[in-house]
Amino acid sequence: MGLAKTKYVWVNGRLVGWDEAKVHVLTHALHYGSSVFEGIRCYETSRGPAIFRLKEHMERLEKSAKIYMMKLPYTVEELCMAAVEVVKANGLKECYIRPIAFRGTGEMGLQAQNPVEMAMAAWPWGPYLGEEGQKKGIRVKVSSYIRPPPHSLPMNAKAGGHYLSSILAKMEAVKAGYDEAIMLDHRGFVSEGSGENIFIVKDGVLYTPPLYASILLGITRDTVMVLANDMGYKVAEEDLTRSMLYTADEAFFTGTAAEVTPIREIDDRPVGGGQPGPITMKLLKEYKEVVHGRKPKYDKWLTYVK
Ligand code: PPE
């Protein structure tokens, strides 16, 4: 899948041409995965393009960096302004924005405190698990790979190296003919997808794994929790077992890239009726309304690109 190339990329504080946005082969992060990043979406609205929950994403980036003792060379505010600049300069209406901070060149070795460099690119990106997947639901498999426990890797940070675990799980699932993987944590409870958080619905109540199940504290997870509450549904952050997945009425993934994606089958067992569930679809619809700026109540989550 080729990336939809855009004109400019923001690199260390200035816009450069797409093809100029390069790093040296001895970049620390290339060898050891010492990077932290974000994934943010910008949507078209009647008031122009709007970036969804921009500040929360940049704040999470700062926290991820802190965990790995990386000092970001820009403030959250400066990074928010840079994101707006990238969208604007490229004339994009709807896009995915990828800020990354990484240890650059200088010394080699694990302890190297090489200067932290930053870049931010934006490009048009469709639904993570396919247009069709979002409409009809996807088929998933519980992975043989578990999420690293918190005393092995701080999975609450969105760090480059952490994705090696996700890559193994995703490749395994796709090679076996499924769309995505669900990973369990080191205790055997449900954690999350390779690049999404997971929810189930049982008897009208939403359940999602807690922070300590080695999940990334997803911003879409938070959005869906707020929307569900406001729609009158109860939401519980609780440990989920594998069999609770099999007997759920509905299941879905959340993520900036995945948005809300229904799950119609888990380990060859149909979820509910084997089709996207009604509460899932209501949440997906509401999510789309909100990100496209059609719900004044949640306008505080939008940063307009003017
Ligand atoms: N868990 C993981 C492991 C994860 O990577 C993501 C985002 C989430 C949960 C959901 O977080 P949030 O986007 O804040 O709701 N995954 C990104 C895609 C990773 C990729 O490049 O592939 C994303 O959705 O942007």
Coordinates of C-alpha atoms and ligand atoms in Angstrom, one line a residue, residues 37-41 57 60 96-98 123 125 128 147 155 158 163 166 192-198 214-223 254-259 287, ligand 1:
F37 CA 4.9 9.1 18.2
E38 CA 1.3 10.0 17.7
G39 CA -1.5 9.4 15.1
I40 CA -4.0 12.2 14.7
R41 CA -6.8 12.7 12.3
H57 CA -2.5 13.8 21.4
R60 CA 0.3 12.1 25.3
Y96 CA -3.8 11.5 9.2
I97 CA -1.1 13.4 11.0
R98 CA 2.0 11.5 12.3
W123 CA -1.3 12.4 4.3
W125 CA -5.5 7.8 5.0
Y128 CA -7.4 1.4 9.1
R147 CA 1.4 -7.8 25.4
M155 CA 2.9 0.0 27.0
K158 CA 3.3 5.1 22.4
Y163 CA 5.2 -2.0 17.9
S166 CA 2.1 -5.6 17.5
E192 CA -6.0 -4.6 23.0
G193 CA -5.7 -5.0 19.3
S194 CA -2.3 -4.5 17.5
G195 CA -3.2 -0.9 17.0
E196 CA -6.6 -0.4 18.6
N197 CA -8.4 -0.6 21.9
I198 CA -11.2 -3.1 22.3
S214 CA -0.9 -3.1 29.3
I215 CA -3.1 -1.0 27.0
L216 CA -2.4 2.3 25.3
L217 CA -4.8 4.8 26.9
G218 CA -6.5 5.5 23.6
I219 CA -7.9 8.9 22.9
T220 CA -10.7 7.3 20.8
R221 CA -11.3 5.0 23.7
D222 CA -11.8 8.0 25.9
T223 CA -14.0 9.7 23.3
T254 CA -11.4 2.0 18.7
G255 CA -8.5 4.0 17.5
T256 CA -7.6 7.2 15.6
A257 CA -6.9 5.2 12.5
A258 CA -9.6 2.5 13.1
E259 CA -12.1 5.0 14.4
Y287 CA -18.3 9.5 16.4
Ligands
PPE1 N1 -3.6 0.8 21.1 C1 -2.5 0.8 20.3 C2 -1.5 -0.3 20.5 C3 -2.5 1.7 19.3 O1 -1.4 1.7 18.5 C4 -3.5 2.7 19.1 C5 -3.4 3.7 18.0 C6 -4.6 2.6 20.0 C7 -4.6 1.7 21.0 C8 -5.7 3.6 20.0 O2 -5.3 4.9 20.4 P1 -5.9 6.2 19.9 O3 -5.5 6.4 18.5 O4 -5.4 7.3 20.8 O5 -7.4 6.1 20.1 N2 -2.9 3.3 16.8 C9 -2.5 4.2 15.8 C10 -2.1 3.4 14.5 C11 -0.8 2.7 14.6 C12 -0.2 2.4 13.2 O6 0.5 3.2 12.8 O7 -0.6 1.4 12.7 C13 -3.6 5.1 15.4 O8 -4.8 4.7 15.4 O9 -3.3 6.2 15.0

